[in-house]
Short mmCIF file of C-alpha atoms and ligand atoms in Angstrom, two decimals:
data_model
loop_
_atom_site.label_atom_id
_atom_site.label_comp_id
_atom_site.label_asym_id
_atom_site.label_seq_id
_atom_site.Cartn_x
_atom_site.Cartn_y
_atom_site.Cartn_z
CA UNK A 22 90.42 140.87 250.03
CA UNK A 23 86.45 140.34 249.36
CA UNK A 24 84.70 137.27 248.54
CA UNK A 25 84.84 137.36 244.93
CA UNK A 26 88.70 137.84 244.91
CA UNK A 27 89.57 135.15 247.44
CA UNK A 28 87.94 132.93 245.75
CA UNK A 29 89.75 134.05 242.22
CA UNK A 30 92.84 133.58 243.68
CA UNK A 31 92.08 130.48 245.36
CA UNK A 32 91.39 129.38 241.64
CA UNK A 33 94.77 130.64 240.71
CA UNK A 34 96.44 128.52 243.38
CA UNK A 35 94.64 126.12 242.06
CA UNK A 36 95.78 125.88 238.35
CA UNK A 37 99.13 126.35 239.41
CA UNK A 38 99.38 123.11 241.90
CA UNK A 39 97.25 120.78 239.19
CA UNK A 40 100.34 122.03 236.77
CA UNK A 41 103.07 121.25 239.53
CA UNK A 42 101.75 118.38 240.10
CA UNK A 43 101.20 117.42 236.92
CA UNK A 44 97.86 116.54 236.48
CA UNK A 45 97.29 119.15 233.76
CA UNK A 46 99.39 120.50 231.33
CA UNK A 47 99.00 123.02 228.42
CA UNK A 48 95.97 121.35 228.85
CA UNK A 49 92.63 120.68 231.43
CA UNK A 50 91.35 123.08 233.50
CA UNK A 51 90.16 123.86 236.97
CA UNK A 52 86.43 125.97 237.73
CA UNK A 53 84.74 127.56 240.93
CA UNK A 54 81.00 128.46 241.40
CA UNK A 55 80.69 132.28 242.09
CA UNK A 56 79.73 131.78 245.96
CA UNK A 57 77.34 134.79 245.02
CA UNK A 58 75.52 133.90 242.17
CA UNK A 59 74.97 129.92 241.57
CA UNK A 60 74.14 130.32 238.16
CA UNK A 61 77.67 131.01 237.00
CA UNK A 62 81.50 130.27 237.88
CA UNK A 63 84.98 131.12 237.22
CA UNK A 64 87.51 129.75 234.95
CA UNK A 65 90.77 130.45 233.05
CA UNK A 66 90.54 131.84 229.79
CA UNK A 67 92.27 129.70 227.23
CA UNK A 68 95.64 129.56 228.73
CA UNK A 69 98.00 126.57 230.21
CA UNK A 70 97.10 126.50 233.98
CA UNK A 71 100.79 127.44 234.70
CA UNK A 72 100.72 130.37 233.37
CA UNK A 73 97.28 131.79 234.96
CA UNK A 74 96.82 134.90 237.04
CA UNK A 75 93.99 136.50 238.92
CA UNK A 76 93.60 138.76 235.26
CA UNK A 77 92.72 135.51 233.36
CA UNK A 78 90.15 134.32 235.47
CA UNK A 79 86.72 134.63 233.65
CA UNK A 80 82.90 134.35 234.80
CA UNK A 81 80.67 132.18 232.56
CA UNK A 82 77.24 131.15 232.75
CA UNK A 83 76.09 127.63 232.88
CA UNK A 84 75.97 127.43 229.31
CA UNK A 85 79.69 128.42 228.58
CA UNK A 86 79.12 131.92 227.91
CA UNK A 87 80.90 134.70 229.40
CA UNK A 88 78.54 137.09 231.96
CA UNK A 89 80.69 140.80 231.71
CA UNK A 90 80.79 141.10 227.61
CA UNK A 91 84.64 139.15 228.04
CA UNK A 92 85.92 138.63 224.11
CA UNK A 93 88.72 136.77 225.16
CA UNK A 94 89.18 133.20 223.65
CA UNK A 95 87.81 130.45 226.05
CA UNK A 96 88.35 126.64 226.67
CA UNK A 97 86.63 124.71 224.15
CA UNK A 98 85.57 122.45 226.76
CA UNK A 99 84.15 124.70 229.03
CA UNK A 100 80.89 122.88 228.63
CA UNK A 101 82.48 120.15 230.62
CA UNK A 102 82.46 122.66 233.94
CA UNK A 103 78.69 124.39 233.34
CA UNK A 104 76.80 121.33 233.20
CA UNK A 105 78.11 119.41 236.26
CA UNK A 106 77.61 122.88 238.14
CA UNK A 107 73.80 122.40 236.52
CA UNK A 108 73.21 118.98 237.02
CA UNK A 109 74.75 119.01 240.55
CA UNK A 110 73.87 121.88 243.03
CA UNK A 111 76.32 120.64 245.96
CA UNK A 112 79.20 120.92 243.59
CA UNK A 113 81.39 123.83 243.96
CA UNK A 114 84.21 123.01 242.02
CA UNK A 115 85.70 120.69 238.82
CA UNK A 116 88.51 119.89 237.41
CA UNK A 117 89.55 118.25 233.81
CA UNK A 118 92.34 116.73 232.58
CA UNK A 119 94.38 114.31 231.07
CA UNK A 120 96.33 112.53 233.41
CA UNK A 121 98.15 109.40 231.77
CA UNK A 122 97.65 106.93 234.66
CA UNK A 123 93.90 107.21 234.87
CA UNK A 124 93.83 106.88 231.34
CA UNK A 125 93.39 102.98 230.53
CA UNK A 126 90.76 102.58 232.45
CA UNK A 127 88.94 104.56 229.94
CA UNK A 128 89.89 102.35 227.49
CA UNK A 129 89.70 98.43 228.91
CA UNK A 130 86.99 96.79 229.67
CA UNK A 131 86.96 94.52 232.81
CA UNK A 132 89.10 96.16 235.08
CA UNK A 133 87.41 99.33 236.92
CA UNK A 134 89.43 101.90 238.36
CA UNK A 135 88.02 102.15 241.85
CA UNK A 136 89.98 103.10 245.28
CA UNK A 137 93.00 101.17 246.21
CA UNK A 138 94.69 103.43 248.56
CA UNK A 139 93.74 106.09 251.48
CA UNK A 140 94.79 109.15 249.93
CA UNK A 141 92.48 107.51 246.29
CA UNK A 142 89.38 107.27 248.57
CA UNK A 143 88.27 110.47 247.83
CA UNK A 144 87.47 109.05 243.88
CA UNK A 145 84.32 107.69 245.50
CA UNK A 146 83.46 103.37 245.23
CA UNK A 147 82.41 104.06 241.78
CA UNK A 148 83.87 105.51 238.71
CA UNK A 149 82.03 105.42 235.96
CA UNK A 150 83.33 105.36 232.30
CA UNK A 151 81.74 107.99 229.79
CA UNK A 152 82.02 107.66 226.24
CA UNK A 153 80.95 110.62 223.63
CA UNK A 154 80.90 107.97 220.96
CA UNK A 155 77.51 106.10 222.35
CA UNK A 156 75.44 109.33 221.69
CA UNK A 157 77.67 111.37 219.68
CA UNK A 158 79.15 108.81 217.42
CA UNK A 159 82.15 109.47 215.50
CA UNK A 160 83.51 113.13 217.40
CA UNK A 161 86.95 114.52 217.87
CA UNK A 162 86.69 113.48 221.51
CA UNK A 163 86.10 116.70 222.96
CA UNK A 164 83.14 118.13 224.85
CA UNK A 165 82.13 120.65 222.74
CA UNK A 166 78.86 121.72 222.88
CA UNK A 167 76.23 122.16 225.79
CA UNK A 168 74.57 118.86 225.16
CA UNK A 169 77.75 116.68 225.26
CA UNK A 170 78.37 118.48 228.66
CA UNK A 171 75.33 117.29 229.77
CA UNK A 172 75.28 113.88 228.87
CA UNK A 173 79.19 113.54 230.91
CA UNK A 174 77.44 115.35 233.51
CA UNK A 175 74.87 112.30 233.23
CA UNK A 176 76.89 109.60 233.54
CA UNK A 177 78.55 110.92 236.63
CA UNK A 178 75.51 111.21 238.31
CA UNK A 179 76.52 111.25 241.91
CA UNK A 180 79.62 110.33 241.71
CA UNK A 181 83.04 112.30 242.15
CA UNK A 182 85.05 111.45 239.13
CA UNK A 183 83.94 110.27 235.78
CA UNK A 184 86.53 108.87 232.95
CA UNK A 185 86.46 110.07 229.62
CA UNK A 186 87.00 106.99 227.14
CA UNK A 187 90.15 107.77 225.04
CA UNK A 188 90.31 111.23 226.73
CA UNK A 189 90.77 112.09 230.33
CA UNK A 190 88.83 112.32 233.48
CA UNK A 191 86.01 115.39 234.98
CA UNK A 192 86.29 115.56 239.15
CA UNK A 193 83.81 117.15 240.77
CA UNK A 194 83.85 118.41 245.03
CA UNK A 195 82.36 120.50 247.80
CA UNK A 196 85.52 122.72 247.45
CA UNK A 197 88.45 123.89 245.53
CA UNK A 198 90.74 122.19 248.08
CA UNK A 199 89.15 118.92 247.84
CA UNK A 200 88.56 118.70 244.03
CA UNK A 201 92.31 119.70 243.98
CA UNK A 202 93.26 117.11 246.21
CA UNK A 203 90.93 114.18 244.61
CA UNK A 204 92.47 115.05 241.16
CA UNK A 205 95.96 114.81 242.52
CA UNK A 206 95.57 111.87 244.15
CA UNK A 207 93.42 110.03 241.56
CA UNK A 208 96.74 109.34 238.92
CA UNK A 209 98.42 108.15 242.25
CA UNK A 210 95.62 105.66 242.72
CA UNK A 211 95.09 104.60 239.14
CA UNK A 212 99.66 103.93 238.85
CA UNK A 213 99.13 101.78 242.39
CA UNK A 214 96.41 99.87 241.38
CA UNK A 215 98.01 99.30 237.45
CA UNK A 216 101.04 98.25 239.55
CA UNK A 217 98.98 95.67 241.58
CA UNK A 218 97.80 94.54 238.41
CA UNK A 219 100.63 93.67 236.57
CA UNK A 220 102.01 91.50 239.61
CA UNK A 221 98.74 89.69 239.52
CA UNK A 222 96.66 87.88 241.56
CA UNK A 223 93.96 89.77 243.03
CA UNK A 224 92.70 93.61 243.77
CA UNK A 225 91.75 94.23 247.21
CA UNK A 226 90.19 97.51 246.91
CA UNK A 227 88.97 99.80 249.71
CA UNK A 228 86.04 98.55 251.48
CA UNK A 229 82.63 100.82 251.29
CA UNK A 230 83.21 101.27 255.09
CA UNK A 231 87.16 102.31 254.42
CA UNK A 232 85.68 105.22 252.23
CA UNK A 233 83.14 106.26 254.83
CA UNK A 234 85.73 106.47 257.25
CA UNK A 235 87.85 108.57 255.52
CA UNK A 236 85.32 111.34 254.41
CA UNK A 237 84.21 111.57 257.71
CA UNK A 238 83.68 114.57 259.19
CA UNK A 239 85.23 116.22 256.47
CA UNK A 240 86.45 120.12 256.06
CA UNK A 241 88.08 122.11 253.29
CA UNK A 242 89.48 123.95 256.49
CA UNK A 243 90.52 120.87 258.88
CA UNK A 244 93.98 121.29 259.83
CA UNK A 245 94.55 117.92 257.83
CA UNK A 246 93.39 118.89 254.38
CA UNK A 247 95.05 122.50 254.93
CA UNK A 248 98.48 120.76 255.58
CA UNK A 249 98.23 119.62 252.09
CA UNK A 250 96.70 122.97 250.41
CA UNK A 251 99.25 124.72 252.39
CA UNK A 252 102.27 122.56 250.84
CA UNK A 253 101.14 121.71 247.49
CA UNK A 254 101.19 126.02 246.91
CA UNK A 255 104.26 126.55 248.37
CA UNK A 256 105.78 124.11 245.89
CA UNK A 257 104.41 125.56 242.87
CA UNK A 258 105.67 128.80 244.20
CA UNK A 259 101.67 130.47 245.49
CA UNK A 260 102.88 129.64 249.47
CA UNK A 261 102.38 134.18 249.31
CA UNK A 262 99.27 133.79 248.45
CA UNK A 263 97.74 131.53 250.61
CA UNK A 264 94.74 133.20 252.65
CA UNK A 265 92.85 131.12 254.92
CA UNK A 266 89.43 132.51 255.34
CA UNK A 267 88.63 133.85 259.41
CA UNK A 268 86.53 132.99 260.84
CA UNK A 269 87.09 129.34 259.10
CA UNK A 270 83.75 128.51 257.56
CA UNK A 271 84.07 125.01 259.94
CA UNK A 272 84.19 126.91 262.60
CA UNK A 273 80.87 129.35 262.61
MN1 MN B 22 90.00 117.50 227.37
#
């Protein structure tokens, strides 16, 4: 297996544990940079994540537009992918979707969705809330176009996760693994912390040094995060297909 194809069907694992675990359904997707060309990345065609093979991964260009003369109908919201990969060289891969929990923190005002548990620290301190409305005004909510990519690729700046107002969420990561993980465990964070708010009093969120110490000396290939790449494909039915890549990058 080369390069090109581990990394293809690393992306397959990948749509299959996001629809396992339910953070997508016939709906969101999941994107890799092509480790040999920076300028474009890999994607599903339009297709529910379940149902993707290494035959419907395509290779688009930062703009949204396929590289190898591909007719095949794409994601409308491929523009969502392209410009974080533009406006953030040290991102390898993104995810979006439309996880239920994270969504009313989209929509209320005054309480932020920020990291209440270990596994949620990966969301970053900050999540900022994007909404196509203050540019784009009256929309059908999706990211459509180049320039709405860019302006959600704005607003998450630096950060790992943005929220889309009345919409969903766009994760961004170092790694397949991790952006899979962070996206998993995001919903998780955002039902604990809507739990803790409806028995009131107040949020203790994770401290600034709690987050630090839990990205610490972090790897894609660390026998920790592997444990959970490892079990979240055998239980969407990829375990088969697992390949860990020798010598581990970690450990050149
Ligand atoms: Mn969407």
């Amino acid at each position: 297996m080369n390069e090109k194809q581990r990394i293809i069907n690393d992306l397959v694992i990948a749509n299959r544990i996001l629809a396992r675990e339910e953070v997508v359904d016939a709906y969101g997707h999941v994107s890799v940079r092509n480790p040999a060309n920076p300028h474009t990345f890999f994607i599903a065609r339009s297709l529910a994540p379940e149902l993707v093979t290494a035959d419907d991964i395509v290779e688009l260009d930062l703009e949204g537009n396929p590289v190898n003369g591909d007719t095949r109908p794409l994601y409308l919201e491929r523009f969502i992918h392209g410009s974080i990969f533009e406006a953030r060289p040290d991102v390898l891969a993104v995810v979006h979707a439309h996880a239920e929990e994270i969504l009313p923190y989209g929509i209320a005002d005054g309480t932020p969705l920020r990291p209440v548990i270990h596994s949620g620290s990966f969301i970053g301190a900050h999540v900022p809330v994007w909404d196509i409305a203050d540019r784009f005004g009256d929309t059908n909510l999706l990211v459509a176009n180049v320039e709405q990519g860019r302006d959600l690729a704005k607003t998450l700046a630096k950060n790992n996760v943005a929220l889309m107002r009345g919409h969903g969420f766009a994760s961004a990561a170092r790694s397949l693994i991790e952006v899979v993980r962070m996206s998993v465990y995001l919903p998780r964070n955002a039902r604990a912390l809507s739990a803790a708010v409806r028995l009131g009093g107040k949020i203790k969120s994770l401290s600034q040094g709690e987050i630090d110490a839990r990205n610490r000396g972090y790897s894609p290939y660390s026998t920790e995060t592997w444990r959970a790449w490892e079990y979240w494909a055998n239980k969407c039915g990829c375990g088969h297909m697992v390949t860990k890549p020798e010598p581990a990058p970690d450990k050149k």
